[in-house]
CSV table of N, CA and C in Angstrom, one decimal:
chain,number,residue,atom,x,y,z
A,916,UNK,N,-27.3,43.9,13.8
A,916,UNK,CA,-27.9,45.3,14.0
A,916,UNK,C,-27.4,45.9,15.3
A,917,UNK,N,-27.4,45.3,16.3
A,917,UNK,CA,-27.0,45.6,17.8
A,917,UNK,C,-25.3,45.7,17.8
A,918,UNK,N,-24.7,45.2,17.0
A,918,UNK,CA,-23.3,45.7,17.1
A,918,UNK,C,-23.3,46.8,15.7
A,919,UNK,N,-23.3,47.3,15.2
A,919,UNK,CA,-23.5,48.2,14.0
A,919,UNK,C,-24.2,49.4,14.8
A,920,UNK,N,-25.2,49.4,15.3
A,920,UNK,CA,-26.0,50.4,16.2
A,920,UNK,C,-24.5,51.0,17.3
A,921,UNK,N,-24.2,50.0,18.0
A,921,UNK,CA,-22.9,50.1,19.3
A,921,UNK,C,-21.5,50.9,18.4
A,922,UNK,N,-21.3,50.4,17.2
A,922,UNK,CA,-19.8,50.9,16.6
A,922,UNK,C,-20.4,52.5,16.0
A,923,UNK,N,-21.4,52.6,15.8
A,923,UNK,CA,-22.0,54.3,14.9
A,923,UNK,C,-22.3,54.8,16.0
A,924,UNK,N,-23.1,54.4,17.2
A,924,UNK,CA,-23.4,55.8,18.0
A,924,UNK,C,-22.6,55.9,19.8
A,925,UNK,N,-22.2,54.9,19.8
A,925,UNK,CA,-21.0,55.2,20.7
A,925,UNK,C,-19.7,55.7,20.7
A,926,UNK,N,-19.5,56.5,20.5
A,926,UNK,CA,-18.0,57.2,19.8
A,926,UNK,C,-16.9,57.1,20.8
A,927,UNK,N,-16.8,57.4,21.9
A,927,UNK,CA,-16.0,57.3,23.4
A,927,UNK,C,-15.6,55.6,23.4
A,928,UNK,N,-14.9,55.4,23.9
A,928,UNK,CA,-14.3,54.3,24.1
A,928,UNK,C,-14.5,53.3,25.4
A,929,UNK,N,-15.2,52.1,25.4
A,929,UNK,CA,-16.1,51.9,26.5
A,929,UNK,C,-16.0,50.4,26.7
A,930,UNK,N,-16.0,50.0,27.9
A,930,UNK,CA,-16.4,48.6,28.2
A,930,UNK,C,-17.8,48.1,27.7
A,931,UNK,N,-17.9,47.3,26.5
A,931,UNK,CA,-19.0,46.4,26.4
A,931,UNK,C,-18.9,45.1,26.9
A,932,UNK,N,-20.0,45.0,27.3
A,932,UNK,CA,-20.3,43.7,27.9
A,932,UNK,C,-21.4,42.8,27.3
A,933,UNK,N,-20.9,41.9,26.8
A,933,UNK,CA,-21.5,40.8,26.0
A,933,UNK,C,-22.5,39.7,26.6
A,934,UNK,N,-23.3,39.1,27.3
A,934,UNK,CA,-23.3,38.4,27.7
A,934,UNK,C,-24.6,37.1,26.9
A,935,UNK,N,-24.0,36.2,26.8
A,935,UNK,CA,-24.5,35.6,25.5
A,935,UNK,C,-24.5,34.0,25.9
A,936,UNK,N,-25.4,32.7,25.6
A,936,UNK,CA,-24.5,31.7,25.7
A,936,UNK,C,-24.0,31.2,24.8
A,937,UNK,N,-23.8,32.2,23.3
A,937,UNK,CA,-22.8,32.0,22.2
A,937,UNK,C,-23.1,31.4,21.5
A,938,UNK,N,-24.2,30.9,21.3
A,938,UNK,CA,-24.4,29.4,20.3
A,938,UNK,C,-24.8,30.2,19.1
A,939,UNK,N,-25.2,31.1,18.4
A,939,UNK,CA,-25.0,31.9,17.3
A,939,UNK,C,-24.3,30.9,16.4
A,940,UNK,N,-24.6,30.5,15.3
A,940,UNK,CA,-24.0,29.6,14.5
A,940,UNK,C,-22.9,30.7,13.4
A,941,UNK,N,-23.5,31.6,13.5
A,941,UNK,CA,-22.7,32.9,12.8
A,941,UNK,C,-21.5,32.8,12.9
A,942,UNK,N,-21.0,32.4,14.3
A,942,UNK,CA,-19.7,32.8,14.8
A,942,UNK,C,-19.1,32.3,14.7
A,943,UNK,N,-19.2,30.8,14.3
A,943,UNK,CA,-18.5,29.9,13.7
A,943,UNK,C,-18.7,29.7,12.0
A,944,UNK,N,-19.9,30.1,11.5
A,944,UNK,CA,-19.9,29.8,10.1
A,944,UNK,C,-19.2,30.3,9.2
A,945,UNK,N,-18.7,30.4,7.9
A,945,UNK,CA,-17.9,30.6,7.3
A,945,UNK,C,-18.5,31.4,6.0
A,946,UNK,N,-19.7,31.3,5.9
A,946,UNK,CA,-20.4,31.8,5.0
A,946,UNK,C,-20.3,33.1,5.1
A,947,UNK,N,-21.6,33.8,4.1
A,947,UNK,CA,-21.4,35.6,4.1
A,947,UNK,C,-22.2,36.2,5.2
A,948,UNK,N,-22.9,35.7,6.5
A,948,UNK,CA,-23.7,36.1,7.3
A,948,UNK,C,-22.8,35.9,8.7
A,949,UNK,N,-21.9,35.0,8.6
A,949,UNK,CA,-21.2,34.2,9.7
A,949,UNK,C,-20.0,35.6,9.7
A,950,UNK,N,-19.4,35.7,8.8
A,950,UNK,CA,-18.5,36.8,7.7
A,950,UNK,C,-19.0,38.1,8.4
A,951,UNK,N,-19.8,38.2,7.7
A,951,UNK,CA,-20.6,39.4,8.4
A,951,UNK,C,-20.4,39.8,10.0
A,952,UNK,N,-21.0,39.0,10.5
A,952,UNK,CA,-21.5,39.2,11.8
A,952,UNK,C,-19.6,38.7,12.8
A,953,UNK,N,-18.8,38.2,12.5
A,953,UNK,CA,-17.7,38.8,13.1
A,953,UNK,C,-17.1,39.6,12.6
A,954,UNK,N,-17.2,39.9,11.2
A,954,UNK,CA,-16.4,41.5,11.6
A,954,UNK,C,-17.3,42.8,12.2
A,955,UNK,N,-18.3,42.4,12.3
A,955,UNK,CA,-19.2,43.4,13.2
A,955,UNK,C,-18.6,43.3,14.2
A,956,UNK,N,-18.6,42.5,15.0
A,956,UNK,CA,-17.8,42.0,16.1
A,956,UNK,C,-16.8,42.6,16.1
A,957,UNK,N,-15.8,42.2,15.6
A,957,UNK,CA,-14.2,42.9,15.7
A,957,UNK,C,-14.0,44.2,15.2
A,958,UNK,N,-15.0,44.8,14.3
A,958,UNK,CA,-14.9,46.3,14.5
A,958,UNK,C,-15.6,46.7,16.0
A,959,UNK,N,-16.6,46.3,16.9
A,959,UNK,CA,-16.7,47.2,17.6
A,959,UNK,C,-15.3,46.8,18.5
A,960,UNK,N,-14.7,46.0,18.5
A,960,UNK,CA,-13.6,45.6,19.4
A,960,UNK,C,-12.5,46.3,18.8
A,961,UNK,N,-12.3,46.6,18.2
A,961,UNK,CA,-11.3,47.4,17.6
A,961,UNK,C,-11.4,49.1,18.2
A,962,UNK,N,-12.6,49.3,18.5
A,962,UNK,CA,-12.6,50.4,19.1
A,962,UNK,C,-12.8,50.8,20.4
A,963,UNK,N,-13.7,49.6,21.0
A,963,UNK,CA,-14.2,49.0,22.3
A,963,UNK,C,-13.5,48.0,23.4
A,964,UNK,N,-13.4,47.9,24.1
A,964,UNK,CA,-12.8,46.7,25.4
A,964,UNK,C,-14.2,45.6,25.0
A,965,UNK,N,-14.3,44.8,24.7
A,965,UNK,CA,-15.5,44.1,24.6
A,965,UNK,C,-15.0,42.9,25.5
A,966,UNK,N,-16.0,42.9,26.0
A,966,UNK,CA,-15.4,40.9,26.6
A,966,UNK,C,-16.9,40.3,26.5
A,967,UNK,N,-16.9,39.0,26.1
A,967,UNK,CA,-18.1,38.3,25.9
A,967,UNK,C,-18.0,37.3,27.5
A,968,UNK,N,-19.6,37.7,28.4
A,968,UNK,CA,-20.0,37.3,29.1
A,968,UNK,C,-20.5,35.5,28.7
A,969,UNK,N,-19.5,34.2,28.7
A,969,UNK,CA,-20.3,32.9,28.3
A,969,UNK,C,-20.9,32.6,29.0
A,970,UNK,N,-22.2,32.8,29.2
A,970,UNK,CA,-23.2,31.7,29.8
A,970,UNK,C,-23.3,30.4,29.5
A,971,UNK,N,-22.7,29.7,30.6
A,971,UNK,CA,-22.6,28.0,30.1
A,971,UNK,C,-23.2,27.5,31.4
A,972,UNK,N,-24.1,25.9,31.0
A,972,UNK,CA,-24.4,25.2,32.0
A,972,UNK,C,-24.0,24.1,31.7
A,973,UNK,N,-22.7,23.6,33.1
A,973,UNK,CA,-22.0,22.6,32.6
A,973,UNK,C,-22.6,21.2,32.4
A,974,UNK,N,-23.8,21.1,32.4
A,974,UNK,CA,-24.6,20.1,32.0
A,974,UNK,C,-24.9,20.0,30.6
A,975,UNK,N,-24.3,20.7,29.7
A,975,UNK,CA,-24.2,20.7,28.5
A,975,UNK,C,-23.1,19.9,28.3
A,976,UNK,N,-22.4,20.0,28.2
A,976,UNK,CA,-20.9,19.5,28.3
A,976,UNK,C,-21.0,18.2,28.1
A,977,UNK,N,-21.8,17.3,28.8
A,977,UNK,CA,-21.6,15.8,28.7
A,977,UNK,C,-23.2,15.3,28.7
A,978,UNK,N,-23.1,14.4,28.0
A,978,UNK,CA,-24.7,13.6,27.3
A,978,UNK,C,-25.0,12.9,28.2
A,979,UNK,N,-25.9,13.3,29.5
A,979,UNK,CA,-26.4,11.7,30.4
A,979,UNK,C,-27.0,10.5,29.4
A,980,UNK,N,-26.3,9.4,30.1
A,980,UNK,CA,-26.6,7.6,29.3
A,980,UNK,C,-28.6,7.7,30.1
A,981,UNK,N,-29.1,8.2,29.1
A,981,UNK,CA,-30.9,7.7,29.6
A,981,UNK,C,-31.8,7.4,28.7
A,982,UNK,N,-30.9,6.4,27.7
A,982,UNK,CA,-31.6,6.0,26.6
A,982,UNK,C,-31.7,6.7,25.2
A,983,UNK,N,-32.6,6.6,24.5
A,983,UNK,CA,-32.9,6.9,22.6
A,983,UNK,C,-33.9,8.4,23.4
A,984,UNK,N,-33.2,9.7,22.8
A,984,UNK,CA,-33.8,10.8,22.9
A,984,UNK,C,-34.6,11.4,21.5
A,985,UNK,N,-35.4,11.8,21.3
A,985,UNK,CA,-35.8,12.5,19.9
A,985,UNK,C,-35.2,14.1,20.2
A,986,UNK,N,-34.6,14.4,19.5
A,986,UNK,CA,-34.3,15.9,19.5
A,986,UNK,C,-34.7,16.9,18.5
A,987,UNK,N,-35.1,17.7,18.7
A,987,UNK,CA,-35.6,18.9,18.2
A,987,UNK,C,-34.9,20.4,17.7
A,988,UNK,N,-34.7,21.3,16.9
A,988,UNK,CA,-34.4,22.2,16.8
A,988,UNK,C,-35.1,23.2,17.3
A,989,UNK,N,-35.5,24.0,17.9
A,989,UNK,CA,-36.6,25.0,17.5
A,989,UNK,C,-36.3,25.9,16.3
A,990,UNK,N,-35.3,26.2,15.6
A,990,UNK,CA,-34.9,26.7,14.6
A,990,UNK,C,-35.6,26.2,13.3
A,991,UNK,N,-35.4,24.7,14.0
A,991,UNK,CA,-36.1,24.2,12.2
A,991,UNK,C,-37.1,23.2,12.3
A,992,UNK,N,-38.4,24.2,12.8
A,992,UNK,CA,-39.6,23.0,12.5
A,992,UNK,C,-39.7,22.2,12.5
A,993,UNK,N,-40.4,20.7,12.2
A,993,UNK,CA,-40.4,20.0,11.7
A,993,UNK,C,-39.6,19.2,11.8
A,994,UNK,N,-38.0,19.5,11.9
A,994,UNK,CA,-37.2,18.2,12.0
A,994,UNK,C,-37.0,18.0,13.5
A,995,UNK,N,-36.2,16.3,13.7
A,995,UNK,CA,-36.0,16.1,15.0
A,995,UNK,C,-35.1,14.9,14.0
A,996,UNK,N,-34.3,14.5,15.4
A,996,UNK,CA,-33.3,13.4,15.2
A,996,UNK,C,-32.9,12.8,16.2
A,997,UNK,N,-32.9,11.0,15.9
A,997,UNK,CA,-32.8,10.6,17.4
A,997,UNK,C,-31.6,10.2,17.8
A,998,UNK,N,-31.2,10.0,18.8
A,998,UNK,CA,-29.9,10.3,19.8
A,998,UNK,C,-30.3,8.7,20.6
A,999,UNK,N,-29.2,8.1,20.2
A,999,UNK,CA,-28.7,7.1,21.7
A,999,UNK,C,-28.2,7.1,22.8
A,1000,UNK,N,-28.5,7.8,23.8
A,1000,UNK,CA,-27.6,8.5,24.7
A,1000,UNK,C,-26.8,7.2,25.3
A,1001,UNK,N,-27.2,5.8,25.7
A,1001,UNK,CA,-26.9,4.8,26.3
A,1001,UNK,C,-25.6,4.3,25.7
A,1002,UNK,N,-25.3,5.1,24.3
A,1002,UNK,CA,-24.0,4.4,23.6
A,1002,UNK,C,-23.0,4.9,23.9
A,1003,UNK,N,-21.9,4.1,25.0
A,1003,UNK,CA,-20.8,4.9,25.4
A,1003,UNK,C,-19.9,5.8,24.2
A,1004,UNK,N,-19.7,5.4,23.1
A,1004,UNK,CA,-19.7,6.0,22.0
A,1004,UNK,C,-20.0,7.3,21.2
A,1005,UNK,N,-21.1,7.4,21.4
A,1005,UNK,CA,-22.0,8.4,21.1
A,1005,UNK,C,-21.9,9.7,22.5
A,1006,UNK,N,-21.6,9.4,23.5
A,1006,UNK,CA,-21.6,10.0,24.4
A,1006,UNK,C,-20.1,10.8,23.9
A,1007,UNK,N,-19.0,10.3,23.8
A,1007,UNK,CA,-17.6,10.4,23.7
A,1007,UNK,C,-17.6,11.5,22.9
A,1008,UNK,N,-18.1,11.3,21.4
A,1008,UNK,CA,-18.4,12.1,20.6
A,1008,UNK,C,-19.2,13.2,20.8
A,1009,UNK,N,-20.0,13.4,21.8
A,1009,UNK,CA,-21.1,14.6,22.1
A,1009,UNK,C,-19.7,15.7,22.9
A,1010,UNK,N,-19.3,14.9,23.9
A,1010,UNK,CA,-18.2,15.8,24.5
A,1010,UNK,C,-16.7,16.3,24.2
A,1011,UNK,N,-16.8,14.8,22.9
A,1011,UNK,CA,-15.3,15.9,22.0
A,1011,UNK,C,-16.0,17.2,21.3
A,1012,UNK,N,-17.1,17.1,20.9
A,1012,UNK,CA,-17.5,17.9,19.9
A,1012,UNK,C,-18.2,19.2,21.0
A,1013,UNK,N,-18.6,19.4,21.8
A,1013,UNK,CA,-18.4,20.4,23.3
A,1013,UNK,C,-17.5,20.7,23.1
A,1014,UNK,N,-16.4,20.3,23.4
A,1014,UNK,CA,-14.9,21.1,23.9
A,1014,UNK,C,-14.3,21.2,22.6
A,1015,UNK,N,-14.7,20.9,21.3
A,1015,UNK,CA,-14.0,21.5,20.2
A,1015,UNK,C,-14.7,22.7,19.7
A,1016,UNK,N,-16.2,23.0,20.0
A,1016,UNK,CA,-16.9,23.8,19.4
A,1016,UNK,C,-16.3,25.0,20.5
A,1017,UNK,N,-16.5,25.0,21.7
A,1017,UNK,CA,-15.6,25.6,22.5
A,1017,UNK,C,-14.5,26.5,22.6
A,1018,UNK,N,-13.6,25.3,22.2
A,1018,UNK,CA,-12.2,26.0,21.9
A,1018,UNK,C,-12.3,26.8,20.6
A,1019,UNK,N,-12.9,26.6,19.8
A,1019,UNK,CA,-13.0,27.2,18.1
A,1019,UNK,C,-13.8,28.3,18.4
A,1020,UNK,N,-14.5,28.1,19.0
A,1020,UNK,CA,-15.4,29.8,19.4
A,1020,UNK,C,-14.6,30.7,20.4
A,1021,UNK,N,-14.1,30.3,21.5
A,1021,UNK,CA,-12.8,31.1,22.3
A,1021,UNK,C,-11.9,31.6,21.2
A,1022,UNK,N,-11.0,30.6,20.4
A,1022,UNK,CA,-10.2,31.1,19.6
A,1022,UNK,C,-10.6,32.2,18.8
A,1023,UNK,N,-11.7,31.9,18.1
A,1023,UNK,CA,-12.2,32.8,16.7
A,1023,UNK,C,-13.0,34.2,17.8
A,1024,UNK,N,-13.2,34.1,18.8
A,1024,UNK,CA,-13.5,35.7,19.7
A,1024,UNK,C,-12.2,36.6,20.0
A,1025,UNK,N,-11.3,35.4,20.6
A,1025,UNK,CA,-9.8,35.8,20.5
A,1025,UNK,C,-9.4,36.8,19.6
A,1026,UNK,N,-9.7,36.1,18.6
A,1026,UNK,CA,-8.6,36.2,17.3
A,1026,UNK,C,-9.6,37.8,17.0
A,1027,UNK,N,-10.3,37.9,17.3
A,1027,UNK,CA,-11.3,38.9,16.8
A,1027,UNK,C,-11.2,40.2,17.6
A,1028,UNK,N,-10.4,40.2,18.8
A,1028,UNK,CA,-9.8,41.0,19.8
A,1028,UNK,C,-10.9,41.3,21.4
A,1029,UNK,N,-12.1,40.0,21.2
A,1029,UNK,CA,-12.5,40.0,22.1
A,1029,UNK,C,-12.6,38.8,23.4
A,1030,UNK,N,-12.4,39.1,24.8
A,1030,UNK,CA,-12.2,38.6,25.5
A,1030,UNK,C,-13.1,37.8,25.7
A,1031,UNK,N,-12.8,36.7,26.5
A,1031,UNK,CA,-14.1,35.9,27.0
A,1031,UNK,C,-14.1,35.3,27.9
A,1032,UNK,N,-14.9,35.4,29.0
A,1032,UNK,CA,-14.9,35.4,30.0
A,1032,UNK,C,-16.6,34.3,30.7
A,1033,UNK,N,-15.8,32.8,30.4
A,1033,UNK,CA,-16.8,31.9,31.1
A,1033,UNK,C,-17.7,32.2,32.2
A,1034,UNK,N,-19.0,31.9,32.2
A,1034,UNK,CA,-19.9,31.9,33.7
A,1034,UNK,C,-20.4,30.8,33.6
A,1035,UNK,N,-20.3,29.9,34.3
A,1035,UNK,CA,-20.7,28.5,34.7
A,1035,UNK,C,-22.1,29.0,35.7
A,1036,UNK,N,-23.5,28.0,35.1
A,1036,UNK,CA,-24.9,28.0,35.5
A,1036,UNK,C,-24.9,27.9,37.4
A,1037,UNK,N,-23.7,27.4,37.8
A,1037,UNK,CA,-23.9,26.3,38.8
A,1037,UNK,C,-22.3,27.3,40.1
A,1038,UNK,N,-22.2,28.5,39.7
A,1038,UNK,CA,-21.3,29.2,40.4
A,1038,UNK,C,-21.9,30.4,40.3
A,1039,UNK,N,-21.4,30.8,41.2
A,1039,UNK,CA,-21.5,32.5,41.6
A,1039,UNK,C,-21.8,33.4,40.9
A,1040,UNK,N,-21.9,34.0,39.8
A,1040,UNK,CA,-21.4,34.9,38.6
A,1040,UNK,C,-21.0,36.3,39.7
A,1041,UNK,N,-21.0,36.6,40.9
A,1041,UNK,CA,-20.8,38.0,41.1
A,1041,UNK,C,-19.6,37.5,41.5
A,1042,UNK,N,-18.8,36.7,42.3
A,1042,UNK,CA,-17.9,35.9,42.6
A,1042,UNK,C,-17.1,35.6,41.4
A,1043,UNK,N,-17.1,35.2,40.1
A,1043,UNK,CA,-16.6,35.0,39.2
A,1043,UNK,C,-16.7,36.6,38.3
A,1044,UNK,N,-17.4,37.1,38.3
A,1044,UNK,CA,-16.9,38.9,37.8
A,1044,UNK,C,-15.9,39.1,38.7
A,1045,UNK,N,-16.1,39.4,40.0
A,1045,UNK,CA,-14.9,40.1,40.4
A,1045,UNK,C,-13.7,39.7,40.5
A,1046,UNK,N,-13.5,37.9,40.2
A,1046,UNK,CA,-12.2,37.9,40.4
A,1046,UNK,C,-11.5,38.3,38.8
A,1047,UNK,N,-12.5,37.9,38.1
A,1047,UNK,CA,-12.2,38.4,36.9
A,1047,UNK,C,-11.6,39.9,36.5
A,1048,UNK,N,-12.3,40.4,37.3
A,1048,UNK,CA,-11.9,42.2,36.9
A,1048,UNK,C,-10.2,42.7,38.1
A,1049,UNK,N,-10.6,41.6,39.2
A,1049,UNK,CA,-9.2,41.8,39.9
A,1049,UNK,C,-7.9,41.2,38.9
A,1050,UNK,N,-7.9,40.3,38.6
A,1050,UNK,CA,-7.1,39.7,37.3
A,1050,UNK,C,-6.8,40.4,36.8
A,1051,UNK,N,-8.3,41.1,35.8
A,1051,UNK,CA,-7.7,41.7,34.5
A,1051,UNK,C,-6.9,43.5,35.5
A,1052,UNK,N,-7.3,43.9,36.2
A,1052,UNK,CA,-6.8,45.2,36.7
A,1052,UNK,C,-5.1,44.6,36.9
A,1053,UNK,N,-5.3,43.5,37.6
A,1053,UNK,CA,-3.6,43.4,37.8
A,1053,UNK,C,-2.8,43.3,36.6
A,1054,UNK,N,-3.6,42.6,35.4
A,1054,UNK,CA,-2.4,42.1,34.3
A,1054,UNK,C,-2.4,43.6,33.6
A,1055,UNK,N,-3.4,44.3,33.9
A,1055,UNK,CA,-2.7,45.5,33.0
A,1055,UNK,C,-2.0,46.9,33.8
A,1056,UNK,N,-2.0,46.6,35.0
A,1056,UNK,CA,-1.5,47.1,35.8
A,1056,UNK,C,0.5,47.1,35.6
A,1057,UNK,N,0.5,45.5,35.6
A,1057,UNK,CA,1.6,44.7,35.1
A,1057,UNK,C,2.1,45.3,33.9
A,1058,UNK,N,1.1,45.3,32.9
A,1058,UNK,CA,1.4,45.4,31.4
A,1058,UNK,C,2.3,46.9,31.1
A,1059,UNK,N,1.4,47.7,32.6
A,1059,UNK,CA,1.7,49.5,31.8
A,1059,UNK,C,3.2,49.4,32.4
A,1060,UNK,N,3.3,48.8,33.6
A,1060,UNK,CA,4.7,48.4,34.4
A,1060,UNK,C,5.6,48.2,33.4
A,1061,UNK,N,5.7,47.4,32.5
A,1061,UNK,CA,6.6,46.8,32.1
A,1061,UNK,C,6.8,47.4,30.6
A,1062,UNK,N,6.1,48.2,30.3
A,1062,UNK,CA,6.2,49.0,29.0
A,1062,UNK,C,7.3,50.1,29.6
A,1063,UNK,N,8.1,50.6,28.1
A,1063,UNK,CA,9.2,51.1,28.5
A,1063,UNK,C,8.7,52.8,28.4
């Protein structure tokens, strides 16, 4: 609704700023809601500079070893599932499956013509915007340079 509202009554052409910590199962799903919700996405970026703000706390990333956890959804009631955190194993697998869901969500934002732009829990964020926007000013600074 919030990107459909953004692509109908914004008409000018505008930096949106996304800031999310992405876990939207949408954006990876494959189904007709998942479907949905990135081409909502990629139309407003088709019209818009969008860059997605990732809110990450790099303590997601890797499973501390502190035993059998019960885990919960809040999404879905009732269920939970338990977790051995102590199995070097099980750990390995929590952090390939991090950095694959990761890279598949970068790529499929990518691919969708929007930027993305990591913020780590445990850094700066005003420090990491600006070097970000010094970056992007120079590469397109570069870009117009080098167009004929």
């Amino acid at each position: 609704p919030v990107l459909t509202a953004l692509r109908e009554r914004v008409q000018r052409r505008a930096i949106v700023f996304l800031l999310s910590d992405l876990r939207d199962e949408a954006l990876l799903a494959s189904d007709t809601a998942g479907r949905r919700t990135r081409a909502a996405l990629a139309a407003v970026a088709r019209r818009h500079d969008v860059v997605a703000g990732w809110i990450r706390d790099p303590r997601e990333a890797a499973l501390p070893a502190v035993g059998s956890l019960r885990l919960a959804d809040p999404e879905a009631p009732g269920q939970s599932w338990l977790l051995r955190s102590s199995s070097r194993r099980t750990r390995e697998r929590y952090a390939l499956a991090a950095k694959a869901f990761g890279s598949t969500l970068v790529r499929r934002l990518q691919n969708d013509g929007v930027e993305v732009l990591p913020l780590a829990t445990d850094a700066d964020p005003l420090r990491t915007l600006g070097r970000f926007f010094v970056r992007r000013t120079a590469t397109r600074a570069l870009g117009r340079a080098l167009r004929p």
